[in-house]
mmCIF file of C-alpha atoms in Angstrom:
data_model
loop_
_atom_site.group_PDB
_atom_site.id
_atom_site.type_symbol
_atom_site.label_atom_id
_atom_site.label_comp_id
_atom_site.label_asym_id
_atom_site.label_seq_id
_atom_site.Cartn_x
_atom_site.Cartn_y
_atom_site.Cartn_z
ATOM 1 C CA MET A 1 -26.187 -49.977 14.140
ATOM 2 C CA PRO A 2 -23.477 -51.788 16.209
ATOM 3 C CA ARG A 3 -24.702 -53.432 19.408
ATOM 4 C CA LEU A 4 -23.510 -51.719 22.567
ATOM 5 C CA SER A 5 -21.046 -53.713 24.652
ATOM 6 C CA ARG A 6 -21.784 -54.598 28.283
ATOM 7 C CA PRO A 7 -19.209 -52.110 29.676
ATOM 8 C CA ILE A 8 -20.890 -49.260 27.776
ATOM 9 C CA LEU A 9 -24.380 -50.300 28.876
ATOM 10 C CA ALA A 10 -23.076 -50.329 32.448
ATOM 11 C CA ALA A 11 -21.511 -46.882 31.961
ATOM 12 C CA ARG A 12 -24.800 -45.439 30.747
ATOM 13 C CA ALA A 13 -26.649 -46.950 33.682
ATOM 14 C CA LEU A 14 -24.054 -45.473 36.060
ATOM 15 C CA LEU A 15 -24.379 -42.058 34.401
ATOM 16 C CA ALA A 16 -28.157 -42.113 34.788
ATOM 17 C CA GLY A 17 -28.026 -43.210 38.421
ATOM 18 C CA VAL A 18 -25.376 -40.688 39.437
ATOM 19 C CA ALA A 19 -27.199 -37.894 37.558
ATOM 20 C CA LEU A 20 -30.330 -38.538 39.619
ATOM 21 C CA ALA A 21 -28.305 -38.669 42.826
ATOM 22 C CA LEU A 22 -26.481 -35.451 41.930
ATOM 23 C CA ALA A 23 -29.766 -33.654 41.252
ATOM 24 C CA ALA A 24 -31.128 -34.796 44.613
ATOM 25 C CA ALA A 25 -27.917 -33.777 46.386
ATOM 26 C CA ALA A 26 -27.988 -30.298 44.859
ATOM 27 C CA LEU A 27 -31.443 -29.705 46.369
ATOM 28 C CA ALA A 28 -30.564 -31.058 49.807
ATOM 29 C CA PRO A 29 -28.416 -29.373 52.477
ATOM 30 C CA ALA A 30 -24.863 -30.671 52.723
ATOM 31 C CA PRO A 31 -24.498 -33.390 55.383
ATOM 32 C CA ALA A 32 -22.232 -32.922 58.364
ATOM 33 C CA GLY A 33 -20.141 -36.007 57.525
ATOM 34 C CA ALA A 34 -16.452 -35.967 56.765
ATOM 35 C CA GLU A 35 -14.997 -35.646 53.287
ATOM 36 C CA PRO A 36 -12.632 -38.418 52.119
ATOM 37 C CA SER A 37 -9.355 -37.359 53.753
ATOM 38 C CA GLY A 38 -7.074 -40.368 53.293
ATOM 39 C CA PHE A 39 -7.265 -43.105 50.697
ATOM 40 C CA TYR A 40 -10.298 -43.242 48.421
ATOM 41 C CA ALA A 41 -11.729 -45.172 45.480
ATOM 42 C CA SER A 42 -13.908 -43.729 42.728
ATOM 43 C CA ALA A 43 -16.073 -44.952 39.850
ATOM 44 C CA SER A 44 -17.458 -42.792 37.036
ATOM 45 C CA GLY A 45 -19.430 -43.026 33.822
ATOM 46 C CA LEU A 46 -18.486 -40.963 30.759
ATOM 47 C CA TYR A 47 -20.432 -39.431 27.888
ATOM 48 C CA ILE A 48 -17.871 -38.962 25.112
ATOM 49 C CA VAL A 49 -17.907 -36.486 22.210
ATOM 50 C CA PRO A 50 -14.907 -37.284 19.968
ATOM 51 C CA ARG A 51 -13.408 -34.701 17.667
ATOM 52 C CA ASP A 52 -13.470 -35.640 13.984
ATOM 53 C CA HIS A 53 -10.111 -37.203 13.207
ATOM 54 C CA GLU A 54 -7.794 -37.187 10.244
ATOM 55 C CA SER A 55 -6.276 -40.421 8.972
ATOM 56 C CA ILE A 56 -3.743 -41.173 6.235
ATOM 57 C CA PRO A 57 -4.389 -44.589 4.647
ATOM 58 C CA VAL A 58 -0.761 -44.980 3.602
ATOM 59 C CA ALA A 59 -1.389 -48.566 2.476
ATOM 60 C CA LEU A 60 -3.477 -47.390 -0.500
ATOM 61 C CA PRO A 61 -1.741 -46.534 -3.790
ATOM 62 C CA PRO A 62 -1.624 -42.862 -4.890
ATOM 63 C CA PRO A 63 -3.689 -40.814 -5.350
ATOM 64 C CA TYR A 64 -5.875 -42.453 -2.677
ATOM 65 C CA GLY A 65 -3.211 -42.976 -0.018
ATOM 66 C CA SER A 66 0.251 -41.594 0.762
ATOM 67 C CA ASN A 67 -0.210 -37.819 1.255
ATOM 68 C CA ASN A 68 -4.026 -37.649 1.195
ATOM 69 C CA TRP A 69 -5.702 -37.051 4.556
ATOM 70 C CA HIS A 70 -9.052 -38.755 5.045
ATOM 71 C CA ASP A 71 -11.476 -37.179 7.514
ATOM 72 C CA LEU A 72 -13.219 -39.613 9.877
ATOM 73 C CA GLY A 73 -16.496 -38.302 11.272
ATOM 74 C CA MET A 74 -16.799 -39.666 14.824
ATOM 75 C CA GLU A 75 -20.034 -40.238 16.760
ATOM 76 C CA PRO A 76 -20.661 -39.716 20.499
ATOM 77 C CA GLY A 77 -19.858 -42.694 22.697
ATOM 78 C CA ALA A 78 -19.541 -43.718 26.336
ATOM 79 C CA GLY A 79 -16.995 -45.027 28.779
ATOM 80 C CA MET A 80 -16.105 -45.896 32.371
ATOM 81 C CA LEU A 81 -13.413 -44.850 34.854
ATOM 82 C CA ALA A 82 -12.157 -46.417 38.077
ATOM 83 C CA ALA A 83 -9.459 -44.934 40.307
ATOM 84 C CA ILE A 84 -7.677 -45.391 43.626
ATOM 85 C CA GLY A 85 -6.078 -42.345 45.186
ATOM 86 C CA ARG A 86 -5.032 -40.446 48.279
ATOM 87 C CA ALA A 87 -5.851 -37.021 49.639
ATOM 88 C CA PHE A 88 -2.850 -34.904 50.748
ATOM 89 C CA GLY A 89 -4.314 -32.376 53.125
ATOM 90 C CA GLU A 90 -7.475 -30.524 52.124
ATOM 91 C CA ARG A 91 -6.336 -29.295 48.705
ATOM 92 C CA TRP A 92 -4.325 -31.924 46.845
ATOM 93 C CA ARG A 93 -5.147 -35.408 45.611
ATOM 94 C CA GLY A 94 -3.264 -37.959 43.540
ATOM 95 C CA GLU A 95 -4.594 -41.149 41.958
ATOM 96 C CA VAL A 96 -4.089 -44.035 39.576
ATOM 97 C CA GLU A 97 -6.936 -44.372 37.057
ATOM 98 C CA ILE A 98 -8.055 -47.076 34.621
ATOM 99 C CA GLY A 99 -10.425 -46.023 31.821
ATOM 100 C CA TYR A 100 -12.366 -47.589 28.970
ATOM 101 C CA ARG A 101 -13.975 -45.700 26.060
ATOM 102 C CA GLU A 102 -15.894 -46.624 22.911
ATOM 103 C CA ALA A 103 -16.698 -44.347 19.964
ATOM 104 C CA ASN A 104 -18.056 -45.233 16.525
ATOM 105 C CA VAL A 105 -16.938 -43.884 13.162
ATOM 106 C CA GLY A 106 -19.895 -42.381 11.257
ATOM 107 C CA THR A 107 -18.499 -41.149 7.930
ATOM 108 C CA LEU A 108 -15.351 -41.073 5.814
ATOM 109 C CA ASP A 109 -14.646 -37.969 3.736
ATOM 110 C CA GLY A 110 -11.917 -35.724 2.418
ATOM 111 C CA TRP A 111 -9.924 -37.630 -0.236
ATOM 112 C CA SER A 112 -9.243 -36.805 -3.881
ATOM 113 C CA GLY A 113 -9.124 -39.119 -6.862
ATOM 114 C CA ALA A 114 -11.401 -41.045 -9.177
ATOM 115 C CA TYR A 115 -14.165 -41.579 -6.605
ATOM 116 C CA SER A 116 -16.323 -38.543 -5.766
ATOM 117 C CA GLY A 117 -19.157 -40.159 -3.802
ATOM 118 C CA ALA A 118 -18.035 -38.866 -0.395
ATOM 119 C CA PRO A 119 -18.890 -38.929 2.393
ATOM 120 C CA LEU A 120 -19.080 -42.672 2.859
ATOM 121 C CA LYS A 121 -21.010 -44.249 5.708
ATOM 122 C CA MET A 122 -18.857 -46.303 8.068
ATOM 123 C CA ALA A 123 -19.457 -49.174 10.487
ATOM 124 C CA GLY A 124 -17.247 -49.867 13.496
ATOM 125 C CA GLY A 125 -15.057 -47.600 15.579
ATOM 126 C CA VAL A 126 -12.360 -47.198 18.217
ATOM 127 C CA ARG A 127 -12.103 -48.858 21.638
ATOM 128 C CA THR A 128 -9.605 -47.356 24.070
ATOM 129 C CA LEU A 129 -8.191 -48.693 27.336
ATOM 130 C CA SER A 130 -6.129 -46.193 29.356
ATOM 131 C CA ALA A 131 -3.953 -46.140 32.483
ATOM 132 C CA MET A 132 -3.354 -42.651 33.914
ATOM 133 C CA LEU A 133 -1.613 -40.876 36.799
ATOM 134 C CA ASN A 134 -3.723 -37.882 37.875
ATOM 135 C CA GLY A 135 -3.282 -34.923 40.200
ATOM 136 C CA TYR A 136 -6.067 -32.629 41.502
ATOM 137 C CA TYR A 137 -6.294 -29.296 43.302
ATOM 138 C CA ARG A 138 -9.522 -28.535 45.184
ATOM 139 C CA PHE A 139 -11.109 -25.260 46.247
ATOM 140 C CA ASP A 140 -13.370 -24.564 49.214
ATOM 141 C CA VAL A 141 -16.902 -23.343 48.424
ATOM 142 C CA GLU A 142 -19.735 -23.727 50.913
ATOM 143 C CA GLY A 143 -21.443 -27.069 50.230
ATOM 144 C CA PHE A 144 -19.309 -27.842 47.161
ATOM 145 C CA ALA A 145 -15.644 -28.451 46.276
ATOM 146 C CA PRO A 146 -14.650 -27.286 42.757
ATOM 147 C CA TYR A 147 -11.466 -28.859 41.383
ATOM 148 C CA VAL A 148 -8.981 -28.760 38.513
ATOM 149 C CA GLY A 149 -6.586 -31.512 37.519
ATOM 150 C CA ALA A 150 -4.316 -33.055 34.915
ATOM 151 C CA GLY A 151 -3.025 -36.508 34.074
ATOM 152 C CA ILE A 152 -0.566 -38.407 31.892
ATOM 153 C CA GLY A 153 -0.329 -42.072 30.996
ATOM 154 C CA LEU A 154 -0.715 -44.691 28.303
ATOM 155 C CA ALA A 155 -3.649 -45.549 26.031
ATOM 156 C CA GLY A 156 -4.204 -48.703 23.999
ATOM 157 C CA HIS A 157 -6.428 -48.153 20.942
ATOM 158 C CA ARG A 158 -8.135 -50.918 18.981
ATOM 159 C CA PHE A 159 -9.451 -49.582 15.657
ATOM 160 C CA ASN A 160 -11.812 -51.641 13.516
ATOM 161 C CA ALA A 161 -14.012 -49.923 10.903
ATOM 162 C CA ARG A 162 -14.958 -50.273 7.254
ATOM 163 C CA SER A 163 -16.880 -48.236 4.726
ATOM 164 C CA LYS A 164 -19.888 -49.228 2.668
ATOM 165 C CA PRO A 165 -18.919 -50.789 -0.712
ATOM 166 C CA VAL A 166 -17.326 -48.326 -3.135
ATOM 167 C CA THR A 167 -16.181 -48.557 -6.762
ATOM 168 C CA ILE A 168 -12.955 -46.786 -7.797
ATOM 169 C CA GLY A 169 -12.202 -47.281 -11.461
ATOM 170 C CA ASP A 170 -12.646 -50.988 -12.162
ATOM 171 C CA VAL A 171 -12.177 -52.030 -8.520
ATOM 172 C CA ARG A 172 -15.032 -52.468 -6.030
ATOM 173 C CA GLY A 173 -14.312 -52.852 -2.329
ATOM 174 C CA HIS A 174 -14.184 -51.135 1.071
ATOM 175 C CA PHE A 175 -12.007 -48.651 2.861
ATOM 176 C CA VAL A 176 -10.865 -50.668 5.889
ATOM 177 C CA PHE A 177 -9.231 -49.353 9.057
ATOM 178 C CA ARG A 178 -7.986 -52.070 11.391
ATOM 179 C CA GLY A 179 -5.259 -52.518 13.995
ATOM 180 C CA HIS A 180 -4.139 -51.639 17.523
ATOM 181 C CA ASP A 181 -1.464 -49.458 19.077
ATOM 182 C CA ALA A 182 -0.323 -48.177 22.499
ATOM 183 C CA VAL A 183 0.470 -44.443 22.671
ATOM 184 C CA PHE A 184 1.155 -41.643 25.146
ATOM 185 C CA ALA A 185 -2.029 -40.080 26.581
ATOM 186 C CA TRP A 186 -2.880 -36.915 28.501
ATOM 187 C CA GLN A 187 -5.950 -35.263 30.000
ATOM 188 C CA ALA A 188 -7.106 -32.076 31.727
ATOM 189 C CA MET A 189 -10.028 -32.064 34.167
ATOM 190 C CA ALA A 190 -12.314 -29.577 35.904
ATOM 191 C CA GLY A 191 -15.519 -29.973 37.850
ATOM 192 C CA VAL A 192 -17.202 -29.958 41.226
ATOM 193 C CA THR A 193 -17.838 -32.462 44.013
ATOM 194 C CA ARG A 194 -20.472 -32.489 46.750
ATOM 195 C CA LEU A 195 -20.489 -34.446 49.979
ATOM 196 C CA VAL A 196 -23.586 -36.693 50.179
ATOM 197 C CA ALA A 197 -22.695 -38.924 53.143
ATOM 198 C CA ASP A 198 -19.836 -39.563 55.521
ATOM 199 C CA ASN A 199 -16.754 -40.125 53.306
ATOM 200 C CA VAL A 200 -18.878 -40.249 50.113
ATOM 201 C CA GLU A 201 -18.786 -37.583 47.376
ATOM 202 C CA LEU A 202 -20.627 -37.065 44.106
ATOM 203 C CA ARG A 203 -18.613 -35.702 41.181
ATOM 204 C CA LEU A 204 -19.691 -33.803 38.081
ATOM 205 C CA GLY A 205 -16.837 -32.942 35.761
ATOM 206 C CA TYR A 206 -15.433 -32.322 32.318
ATOM 207 C CA ARG A 207 -12.213 -33.739 30.931
ATOM 208 C CA PHE A 208 -10.355 -33.377 27.656
ATOM 209 C CA PHE A 209 -8.626 -36.667 26.805
ATOM 210 C CA GLY A 210 -6.166 -37.011 23.937
ATOM 211 C CA THR A 211 -3.366 -39.253 22.698
ATOM 212 C CA ARG A 212 -0.524 -39.195 20.232
ATOM 213 C CA THR A 213 -1.179 -40.396 16.690
ATOM 214 C CA GLY A 214 -1.492 -44.172 16.559
ATOM 215 C CA GLN A 215 -0.338 -46.573 13.828
ATOM 216 C CA PHE A 216 -2.998 -49.070 12.723
ATOM 217 C CA GLY A 217 -1.583 -51.341 10.062
ATOM 218 C CA GLY A 218 -1.092 -48.974 7.140
ATOM 219 C CA ASP A 219 -3.052 -46.101 8.711
ATOM 220 C CA GLU A 220 -2.306 -43.219 11.060
ATOM 221 C CA LEU A 221 -5.058 -41.906 13.344
ATOM 222 C CA GLY A 222 -5.254 -39.090 15.885
ATOM 223 C CA TYR A 223 -7.564 -39.284 18.917
ATOM 224 C CA GLU A 224 -9.044 -36.449 21.010
ATOM 225 C CA THR A 225 -12.304 -36.454 22.978
ATOM 226 C CA HIS A 226 -14.465 -34.239 25.182
ATOM 227 C CA ASN A 227 -15.798 -36.185 28.185
ATOM 228 C CA LEU A 228 -18.668 -35.448 30.577
ATOM 229 C CA GLU A 229 -18.114 -37.347 33.836
ATOM 230 C CA LEU A 230 -20.483 -38.332 36.625
ATOM 231 C CA GLY A 231 -19.134 -40.397 39.491
ATOM 232 C CA LEU A 232 -18.804 -41.293 43.161
ATOM 233 C CA SER A 233 -15.796 -41.259 45.512
ATOM 234 C CA PHE A 234 -15.601 -43.386 48.663
ATOM 235 C CA GLY A 235 -13.103 -42.709 51.444
ATOM 236 C CA PHE A 236 -11.610 -45.544 53.489
#
């Protein structure tokens, strides 16, 4: 199994710490401090559930490439977010966000041809760095502040994965997916925040994050993920 990178280990530690703080905050009465009302900074950890993706390995000769879609079974991953934003009154917020995500490829399936030993086990995956512009609308509920939001921006994918050895006809080798691309990205968010100290909020949220199809050498790959977010916002 691939070794987790330091950013992902840090994201998991942040998720665990914020989860404990959120549980404690839910049981305690809301403090009388002020919510962040001007500029703020936030940091969040993500638990990522990618959708299985379809890829065309156009670099392979027919019937293995060209018009044959290959299904990539993705495994859950993790990530981190950091943002700087501003509150506009009590309802609206806007921010600039930087994000990092990692997700592994588990299996490769779905092609036709001489080889019928699918699905193949895979090693490696996709690392994604994103820059987003987000907008939020908040609602007033006693002790909590539910919100909805949306964002657009740019995502840079780095894809590096290969299958276990496979024999097709007289040739033995690997299916290899490798390359990087920058593509348009979008996301939709919903969740709830709770004030835990003066100008400090806890956030529990969900976001759907997706991008346009990327080109990785001779391959095309879509990217869509479900994200569970736990984080903190600090007003200043």
